[in-house]
Tab-separated table of C-alpha atoms in Angstrom:
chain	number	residue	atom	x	y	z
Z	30	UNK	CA	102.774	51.972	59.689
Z	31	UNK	CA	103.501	55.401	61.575
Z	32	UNK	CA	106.340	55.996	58.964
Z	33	UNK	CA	103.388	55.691	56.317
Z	34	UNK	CA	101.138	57.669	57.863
Z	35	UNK	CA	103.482	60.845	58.548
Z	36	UNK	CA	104.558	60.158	54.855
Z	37	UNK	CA	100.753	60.600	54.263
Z	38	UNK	CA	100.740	63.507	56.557
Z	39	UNK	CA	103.643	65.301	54.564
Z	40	UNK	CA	102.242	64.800	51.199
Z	41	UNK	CA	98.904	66.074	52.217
Z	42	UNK	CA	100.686	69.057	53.751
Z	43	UNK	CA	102.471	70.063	50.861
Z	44	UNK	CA	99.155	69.684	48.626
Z	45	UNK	CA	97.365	72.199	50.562
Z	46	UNK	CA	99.756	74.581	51.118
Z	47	UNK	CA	102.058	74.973	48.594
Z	48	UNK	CA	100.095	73.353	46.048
Z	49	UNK	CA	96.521	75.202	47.076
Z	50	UNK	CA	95.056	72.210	46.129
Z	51	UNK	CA	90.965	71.614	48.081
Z	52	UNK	CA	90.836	69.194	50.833
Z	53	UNK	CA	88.513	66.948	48.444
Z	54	UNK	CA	91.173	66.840	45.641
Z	55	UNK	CA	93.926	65.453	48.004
Z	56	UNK	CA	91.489	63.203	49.539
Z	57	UNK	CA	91.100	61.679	45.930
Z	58	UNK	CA	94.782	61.624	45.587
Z	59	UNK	CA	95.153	60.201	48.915
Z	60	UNK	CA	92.294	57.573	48.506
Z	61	UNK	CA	90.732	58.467	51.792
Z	62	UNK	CA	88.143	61.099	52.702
Z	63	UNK	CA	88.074	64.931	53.183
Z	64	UNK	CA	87.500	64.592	57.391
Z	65	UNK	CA	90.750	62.160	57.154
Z	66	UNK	CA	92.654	65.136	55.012
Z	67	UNK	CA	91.293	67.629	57.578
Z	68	UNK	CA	92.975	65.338	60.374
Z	69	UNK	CA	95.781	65.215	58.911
Z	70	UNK	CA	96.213	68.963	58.596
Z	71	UNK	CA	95.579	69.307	61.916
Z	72	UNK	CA	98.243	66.963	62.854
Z	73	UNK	CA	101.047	68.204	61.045
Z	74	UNK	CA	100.037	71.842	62.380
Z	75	UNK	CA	100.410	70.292	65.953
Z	76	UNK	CA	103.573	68.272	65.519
Z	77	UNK	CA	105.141	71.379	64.043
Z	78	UNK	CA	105.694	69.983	60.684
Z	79	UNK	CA	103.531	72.896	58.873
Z	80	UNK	CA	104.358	76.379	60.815
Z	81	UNK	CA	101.873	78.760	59.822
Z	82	UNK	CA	103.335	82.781	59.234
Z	83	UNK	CA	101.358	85.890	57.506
Z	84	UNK	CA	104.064	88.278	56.521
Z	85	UNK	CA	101.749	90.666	55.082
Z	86	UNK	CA	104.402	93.260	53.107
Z	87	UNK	CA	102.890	96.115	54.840
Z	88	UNK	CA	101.495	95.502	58.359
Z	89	UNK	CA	100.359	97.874	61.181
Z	90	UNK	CA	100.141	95.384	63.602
Z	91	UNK	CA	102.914	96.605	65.642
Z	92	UNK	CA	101.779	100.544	65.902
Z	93	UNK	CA	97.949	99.206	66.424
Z	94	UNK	CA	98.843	96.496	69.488
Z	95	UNK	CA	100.621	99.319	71.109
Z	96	UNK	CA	97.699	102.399	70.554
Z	97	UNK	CA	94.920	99.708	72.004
Z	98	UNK	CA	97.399	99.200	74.838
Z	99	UNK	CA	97.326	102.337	75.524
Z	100	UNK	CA	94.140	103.420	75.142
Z	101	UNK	CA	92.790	100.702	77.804
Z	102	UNK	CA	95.735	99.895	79.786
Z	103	UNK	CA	95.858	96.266	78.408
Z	104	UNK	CA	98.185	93.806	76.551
Z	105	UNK	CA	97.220	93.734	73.233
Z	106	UNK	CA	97.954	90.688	70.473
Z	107	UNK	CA	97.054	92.629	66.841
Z	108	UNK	CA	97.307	89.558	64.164
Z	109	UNK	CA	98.747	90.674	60.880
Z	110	UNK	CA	95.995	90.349	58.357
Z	111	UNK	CA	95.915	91.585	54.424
Z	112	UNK	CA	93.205	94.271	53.435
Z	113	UNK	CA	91.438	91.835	51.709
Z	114	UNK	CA	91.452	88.839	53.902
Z	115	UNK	CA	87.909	87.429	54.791
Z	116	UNK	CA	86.396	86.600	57.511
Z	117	UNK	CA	86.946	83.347	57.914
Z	118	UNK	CA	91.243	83.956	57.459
Z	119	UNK	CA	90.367	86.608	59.920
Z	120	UNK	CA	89.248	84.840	62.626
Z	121	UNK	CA	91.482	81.697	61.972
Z	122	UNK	CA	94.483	83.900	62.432
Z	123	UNK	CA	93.009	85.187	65.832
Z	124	UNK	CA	92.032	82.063	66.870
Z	125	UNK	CA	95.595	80.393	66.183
Z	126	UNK	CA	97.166	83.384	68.423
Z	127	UNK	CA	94.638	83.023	70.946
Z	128	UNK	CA	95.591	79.051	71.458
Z	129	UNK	CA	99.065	79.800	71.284
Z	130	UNK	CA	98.659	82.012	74.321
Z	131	UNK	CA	96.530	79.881	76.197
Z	132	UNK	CA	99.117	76.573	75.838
Z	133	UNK	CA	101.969	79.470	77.203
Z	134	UNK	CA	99.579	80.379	79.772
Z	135	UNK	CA	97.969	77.625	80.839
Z	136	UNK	CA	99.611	74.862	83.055
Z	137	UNK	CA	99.082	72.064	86.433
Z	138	UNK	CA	96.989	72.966	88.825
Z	139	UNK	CA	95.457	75.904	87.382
Z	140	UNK	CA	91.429	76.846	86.311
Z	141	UNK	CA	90.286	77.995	82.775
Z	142	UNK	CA	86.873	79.235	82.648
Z	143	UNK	CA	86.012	79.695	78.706
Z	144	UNK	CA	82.409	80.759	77.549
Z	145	UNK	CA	81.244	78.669	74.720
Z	146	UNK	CA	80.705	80.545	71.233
Z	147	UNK	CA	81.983	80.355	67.175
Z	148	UNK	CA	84.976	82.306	67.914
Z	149	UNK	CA	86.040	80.157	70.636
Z	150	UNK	CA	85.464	77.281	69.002
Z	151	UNK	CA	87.459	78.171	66.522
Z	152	UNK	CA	90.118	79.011	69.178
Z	153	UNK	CA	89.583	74.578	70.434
Z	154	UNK	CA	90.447	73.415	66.736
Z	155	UNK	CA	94.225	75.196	66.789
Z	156	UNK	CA	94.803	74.613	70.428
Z	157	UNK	CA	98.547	72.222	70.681
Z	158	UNK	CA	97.988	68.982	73.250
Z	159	UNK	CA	99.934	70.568	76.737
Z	160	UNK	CA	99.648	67.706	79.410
Z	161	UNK	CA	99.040	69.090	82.616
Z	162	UNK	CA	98.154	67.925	86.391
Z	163	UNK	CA	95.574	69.218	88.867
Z	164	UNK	CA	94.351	71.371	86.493
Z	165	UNK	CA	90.415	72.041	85.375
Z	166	UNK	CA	88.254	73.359	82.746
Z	167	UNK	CA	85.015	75.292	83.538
Z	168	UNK	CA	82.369	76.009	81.423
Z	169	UNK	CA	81.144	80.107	82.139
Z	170	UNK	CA	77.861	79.947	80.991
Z	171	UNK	CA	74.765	77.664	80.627
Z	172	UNK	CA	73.844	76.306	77.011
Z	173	UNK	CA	69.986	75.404	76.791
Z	174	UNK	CA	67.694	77.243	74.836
Z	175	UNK	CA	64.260	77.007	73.731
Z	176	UNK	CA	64.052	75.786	70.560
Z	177	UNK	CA	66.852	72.720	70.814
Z	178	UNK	CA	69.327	71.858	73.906
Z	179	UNK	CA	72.269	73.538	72.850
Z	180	UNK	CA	74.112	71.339	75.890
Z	181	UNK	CA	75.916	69.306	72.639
Z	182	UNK	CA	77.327	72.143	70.953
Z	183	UNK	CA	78.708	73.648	74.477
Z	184	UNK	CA	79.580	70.669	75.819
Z	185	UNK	CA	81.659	69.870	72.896
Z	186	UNK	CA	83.476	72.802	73.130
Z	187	UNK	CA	84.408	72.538	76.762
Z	188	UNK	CA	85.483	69.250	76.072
Z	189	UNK	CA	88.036	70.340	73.467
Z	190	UNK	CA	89.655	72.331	76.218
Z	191	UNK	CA	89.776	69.779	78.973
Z	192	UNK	CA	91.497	67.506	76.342
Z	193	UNK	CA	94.128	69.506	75.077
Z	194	UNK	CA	95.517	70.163	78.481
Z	195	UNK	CA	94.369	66.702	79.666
Z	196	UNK	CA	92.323	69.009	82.566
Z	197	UNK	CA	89.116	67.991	84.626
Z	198	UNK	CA	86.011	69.625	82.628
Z	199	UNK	CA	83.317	70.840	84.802
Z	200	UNK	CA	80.332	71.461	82.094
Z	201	UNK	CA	77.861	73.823	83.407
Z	202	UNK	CA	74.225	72.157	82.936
Z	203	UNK	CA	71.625	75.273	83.409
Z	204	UNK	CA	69.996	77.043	80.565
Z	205	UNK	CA	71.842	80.197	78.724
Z	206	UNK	CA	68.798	81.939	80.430
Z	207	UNK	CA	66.201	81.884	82.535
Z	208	UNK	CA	62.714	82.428	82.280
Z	209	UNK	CA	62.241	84.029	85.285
Z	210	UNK	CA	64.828	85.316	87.901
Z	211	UNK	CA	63.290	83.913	90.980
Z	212	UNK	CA	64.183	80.239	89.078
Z	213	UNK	CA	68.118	81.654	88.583
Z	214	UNK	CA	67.847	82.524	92.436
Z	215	UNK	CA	66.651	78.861	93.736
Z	216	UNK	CA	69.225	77.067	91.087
Z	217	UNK	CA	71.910	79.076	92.494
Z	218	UNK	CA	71.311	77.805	96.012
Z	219	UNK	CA	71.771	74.049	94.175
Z	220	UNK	CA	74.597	72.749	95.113
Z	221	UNK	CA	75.155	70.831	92.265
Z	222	UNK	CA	75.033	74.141	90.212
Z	223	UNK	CA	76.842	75.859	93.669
Z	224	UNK	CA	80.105	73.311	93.130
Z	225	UNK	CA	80.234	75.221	89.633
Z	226	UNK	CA	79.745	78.623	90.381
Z	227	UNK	CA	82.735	77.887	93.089
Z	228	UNK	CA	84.471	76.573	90.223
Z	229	UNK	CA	84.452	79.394	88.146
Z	230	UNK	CA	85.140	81.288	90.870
Z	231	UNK	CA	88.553	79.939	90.752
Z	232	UNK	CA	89.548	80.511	87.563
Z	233	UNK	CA	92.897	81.726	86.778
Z	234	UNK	CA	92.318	82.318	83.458
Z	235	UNK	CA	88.744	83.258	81.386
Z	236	UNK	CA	88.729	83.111	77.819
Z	237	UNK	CA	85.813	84.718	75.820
Z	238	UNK	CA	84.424	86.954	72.776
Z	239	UNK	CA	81.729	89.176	72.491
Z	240	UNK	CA	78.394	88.557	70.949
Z	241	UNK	CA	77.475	91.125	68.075
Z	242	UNK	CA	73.532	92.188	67.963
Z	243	UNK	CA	74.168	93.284	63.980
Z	244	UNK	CA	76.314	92.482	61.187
Z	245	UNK	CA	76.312	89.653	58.640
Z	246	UNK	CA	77.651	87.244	61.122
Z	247	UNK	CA	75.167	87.239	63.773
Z	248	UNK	CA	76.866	86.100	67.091
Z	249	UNK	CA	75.421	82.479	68.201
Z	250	UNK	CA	73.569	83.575	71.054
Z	251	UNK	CA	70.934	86.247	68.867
Z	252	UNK	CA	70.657	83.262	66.118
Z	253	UNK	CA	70.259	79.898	67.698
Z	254	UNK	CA	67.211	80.012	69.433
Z	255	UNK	CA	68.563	81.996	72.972
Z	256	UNK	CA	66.464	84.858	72.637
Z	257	UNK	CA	62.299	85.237	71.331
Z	258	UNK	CA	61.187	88.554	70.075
Z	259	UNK	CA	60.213	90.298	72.981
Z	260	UNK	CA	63.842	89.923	74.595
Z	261	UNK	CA	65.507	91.227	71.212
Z	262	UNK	CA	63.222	94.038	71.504
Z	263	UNK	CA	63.949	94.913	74.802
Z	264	UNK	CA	67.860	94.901	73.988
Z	265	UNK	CA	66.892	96.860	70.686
Z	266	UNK	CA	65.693	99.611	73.413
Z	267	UNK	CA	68.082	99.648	75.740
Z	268	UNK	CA	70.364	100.456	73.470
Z	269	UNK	CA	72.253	97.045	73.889
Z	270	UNK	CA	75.406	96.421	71.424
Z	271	UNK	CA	76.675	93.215	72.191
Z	272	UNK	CA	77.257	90.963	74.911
Z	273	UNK	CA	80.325	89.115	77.260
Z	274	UNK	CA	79.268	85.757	78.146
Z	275	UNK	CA	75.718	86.448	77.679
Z	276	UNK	CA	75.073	89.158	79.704
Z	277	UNK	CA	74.688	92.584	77.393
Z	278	UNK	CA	75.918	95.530	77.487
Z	279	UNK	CA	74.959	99.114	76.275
Z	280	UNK	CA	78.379	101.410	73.768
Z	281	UNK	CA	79.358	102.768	76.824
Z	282	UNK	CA	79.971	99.173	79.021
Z	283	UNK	CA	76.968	99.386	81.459
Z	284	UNK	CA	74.917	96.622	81.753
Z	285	UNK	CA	73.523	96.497	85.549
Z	286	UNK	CA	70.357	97.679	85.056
Z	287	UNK	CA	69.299	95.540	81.611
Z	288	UNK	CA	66.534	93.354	82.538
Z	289	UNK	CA	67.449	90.715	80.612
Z	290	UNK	CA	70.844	90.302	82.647
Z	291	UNK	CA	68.767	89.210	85.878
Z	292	UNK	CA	68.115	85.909	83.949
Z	293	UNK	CA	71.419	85.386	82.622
Z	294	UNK	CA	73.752	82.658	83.360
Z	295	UNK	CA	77.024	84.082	82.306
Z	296	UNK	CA	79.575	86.016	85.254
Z	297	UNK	CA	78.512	89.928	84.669
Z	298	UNK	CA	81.392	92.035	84.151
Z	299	UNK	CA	81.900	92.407	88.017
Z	300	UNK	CA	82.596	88.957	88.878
Z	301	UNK	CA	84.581	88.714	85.797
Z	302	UNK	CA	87.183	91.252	87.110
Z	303	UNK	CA	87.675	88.973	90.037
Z	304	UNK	CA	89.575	86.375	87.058
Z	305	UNK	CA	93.582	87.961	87.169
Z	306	UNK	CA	93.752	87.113	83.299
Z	307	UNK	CA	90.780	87.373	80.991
Z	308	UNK	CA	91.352	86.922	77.448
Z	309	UNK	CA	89.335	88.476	74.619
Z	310	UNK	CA	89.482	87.452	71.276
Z	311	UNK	CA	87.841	89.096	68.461
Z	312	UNK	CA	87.726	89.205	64.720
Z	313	UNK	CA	85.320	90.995	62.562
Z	314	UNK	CA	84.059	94.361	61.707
Z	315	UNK	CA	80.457	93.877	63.932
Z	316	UNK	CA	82.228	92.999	66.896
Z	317	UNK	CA	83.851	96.435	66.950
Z	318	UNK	CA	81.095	98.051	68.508
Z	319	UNK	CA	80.658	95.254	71.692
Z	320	UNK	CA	84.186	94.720	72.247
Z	321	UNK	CA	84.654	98.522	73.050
Z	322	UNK	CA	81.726	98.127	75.085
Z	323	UNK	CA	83.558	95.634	76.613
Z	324	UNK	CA	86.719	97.211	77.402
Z	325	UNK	CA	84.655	100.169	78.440
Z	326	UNK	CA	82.977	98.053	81.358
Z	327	UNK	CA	86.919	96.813	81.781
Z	328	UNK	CA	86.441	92.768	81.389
Z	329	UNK	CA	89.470	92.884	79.733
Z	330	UNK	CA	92.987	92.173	80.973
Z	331	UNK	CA	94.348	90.606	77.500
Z	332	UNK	CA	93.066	90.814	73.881
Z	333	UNK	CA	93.838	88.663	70.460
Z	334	UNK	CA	92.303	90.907	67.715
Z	335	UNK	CA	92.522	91.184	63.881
Z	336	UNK	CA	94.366	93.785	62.005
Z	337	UNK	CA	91.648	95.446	60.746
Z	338	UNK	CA	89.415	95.395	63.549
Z	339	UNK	CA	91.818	96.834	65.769
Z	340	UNK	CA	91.888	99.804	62.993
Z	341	UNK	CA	87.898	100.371	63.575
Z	342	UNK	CA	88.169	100.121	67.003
Z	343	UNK	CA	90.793	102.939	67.044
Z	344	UNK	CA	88.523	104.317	64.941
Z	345	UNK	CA	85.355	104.599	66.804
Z	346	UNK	CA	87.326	105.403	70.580
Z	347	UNK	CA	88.782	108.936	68.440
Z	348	UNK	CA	84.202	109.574	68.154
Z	349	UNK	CA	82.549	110.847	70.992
Z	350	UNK	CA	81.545	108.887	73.606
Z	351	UNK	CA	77.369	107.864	72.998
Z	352	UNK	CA	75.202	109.002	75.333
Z	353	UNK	CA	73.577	106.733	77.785
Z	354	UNK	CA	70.359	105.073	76.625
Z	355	UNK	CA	67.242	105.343	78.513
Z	356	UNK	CA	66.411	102.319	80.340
Z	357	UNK	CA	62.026	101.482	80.495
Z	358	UNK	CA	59.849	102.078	83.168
């Protein structure tokens, strides 16, 4: 039975990537169903069978990962990406990096704090089973809006994590924001919400992206139901680009005196420096703008990025600096 089922594994395999046949023809082939293929992809990426390489013929990877290094005084990961790769390839090429590191990094006894999003759950679907002891998974920010729970889709996510290095998962139940900041101030003196916030305080490792305001993709938090008009307007004035975690930030990194951050659940930028290794990862040309907000407001110790978003972001740190916007009175 096992023999047949990593014969199954191989020939489904070799379909889809040397034969670029769809997941729903080799499922006919197969006589089982396009989730089973999927599995079985998945596997044999895992196990090591399939070993995944883009040798693009002309790559500046190399020369990029160094200039971002240098211009922030971080290590930088540039993936190798063609010109015309989407962005789905785009971010699947970031995100298998990004677990790679993570399984190198991660081990017994130690705390991962990861903030829930599409790019890190991308990130969960490539990560390699590492079996570890002692060690814990914390989730960074709260998950509940006001149009459906969102606690599912975060919780999900966390999960993923706490599996693949067989870790304690410590979900964190509060919404991704407040209505008021008087109700963040009483639920942080909880101490069911307390044992969390200790948690993450304790984290060796955070892994996040950055949210994106515009673009084609819209990050989750500005299209799921996180924010009503009136707070999108607000951000629209305070010149907000993007956020870490849920709590925004302006082009040039500040983000202490946004309103909207009182009521955030996420760690601000402050208590994220506090983390020794915090891993960004990032594909896409309307993240460019918040993740150089982002290593402007310096959350970042470690960054996966895409070829061609490390370009733009090289890019826009040769413009000058924007000026400061305004905040309302």
């Amino acid at each position: 039975m096992e023999y047949d089922r990593e014969q199954d594994m191989l020939r489904a395999a070799s379909m889809y990537y040397l034969q670029d046949l769809k997941m729903e023809v080799i499922a006919r082939h197969l006589g089982t169903s396009r989730s089973t293929v999927s599995r079985m992809l998945k596997q044999a990426r895992a196990s090591g069978l399939v070993e995944i390489n883009l040798r693009p013929s002309s790559t500046r990877a190399p020369g990029l990962g160094r200039s971002v290094a240098a211009a922030f005084g971080i290590d930088s990961y540039v993936v190798p990406v063609p010109d015309s790769a989407s962005h789905l390839e785009r971010l699947t090429q970031v995100s298998m990096t990004a677990a790679r590191l993570l399984s190198s990094w991660f081990d017994s006894d130690m705390v991962m704090g990861v903030a829930w999003g599409t790019t890190l759950a991308s990130v969960s679907r490539f990560l390699v089973p590492k079996p570890t002891r002692g060690a814990a998974v914390v989730q960074l920010n709260g998950a509940a809006n006001m149009r459906t729970s969102g606690v599912e889709y975060a919780s999900d996510l966390i999960s993923s994590f706490g599996t693949a290095f067989g870790a304690a998962v410590h979900h964190f139940s509060v919404p991704a924001f407040f209505d008021y900041p008087d109700t963040k101030a009483a639920m942080w003196r909880e101490r069911s919400v307390r044992r969390v916030l200790d948690m993450q305080e304790r984290a060796d490792i955070a892994v996040f992206s950055v949210g994106a305001v515009a673009g084609a993709v819209p990050s989750h938090v500005y299209s799921a139901g996180y924010l009503d008009d009136s707070d999108i307007e607000v951000l629209h004035d305070e010149g907000v680009v993007g956020d870490v975690c849920t709590v925004f930030l302006r082009a040039d990194g500040s983000w202490k005196d946004i309103a909207v951050n009182t009521r955030a659940t996420g760690p601000d930028p402050h208590q994220l420096e506090h983390v020794p290794r915090r891993l960004c990862v990032v594909a896409g040309d309307n993240k460019v703008a918040p993740l150089l907000a982002a290593l402007r407001a310096g959350v970042v110790t470690d960054l996966v990025v895409d070829e061609i978003t490390a370009g733009l972001l090289l890019e826009q740190v040769e413009q000058p600096r924007p000026h400061r916007a305004r905040a309302r009175t």
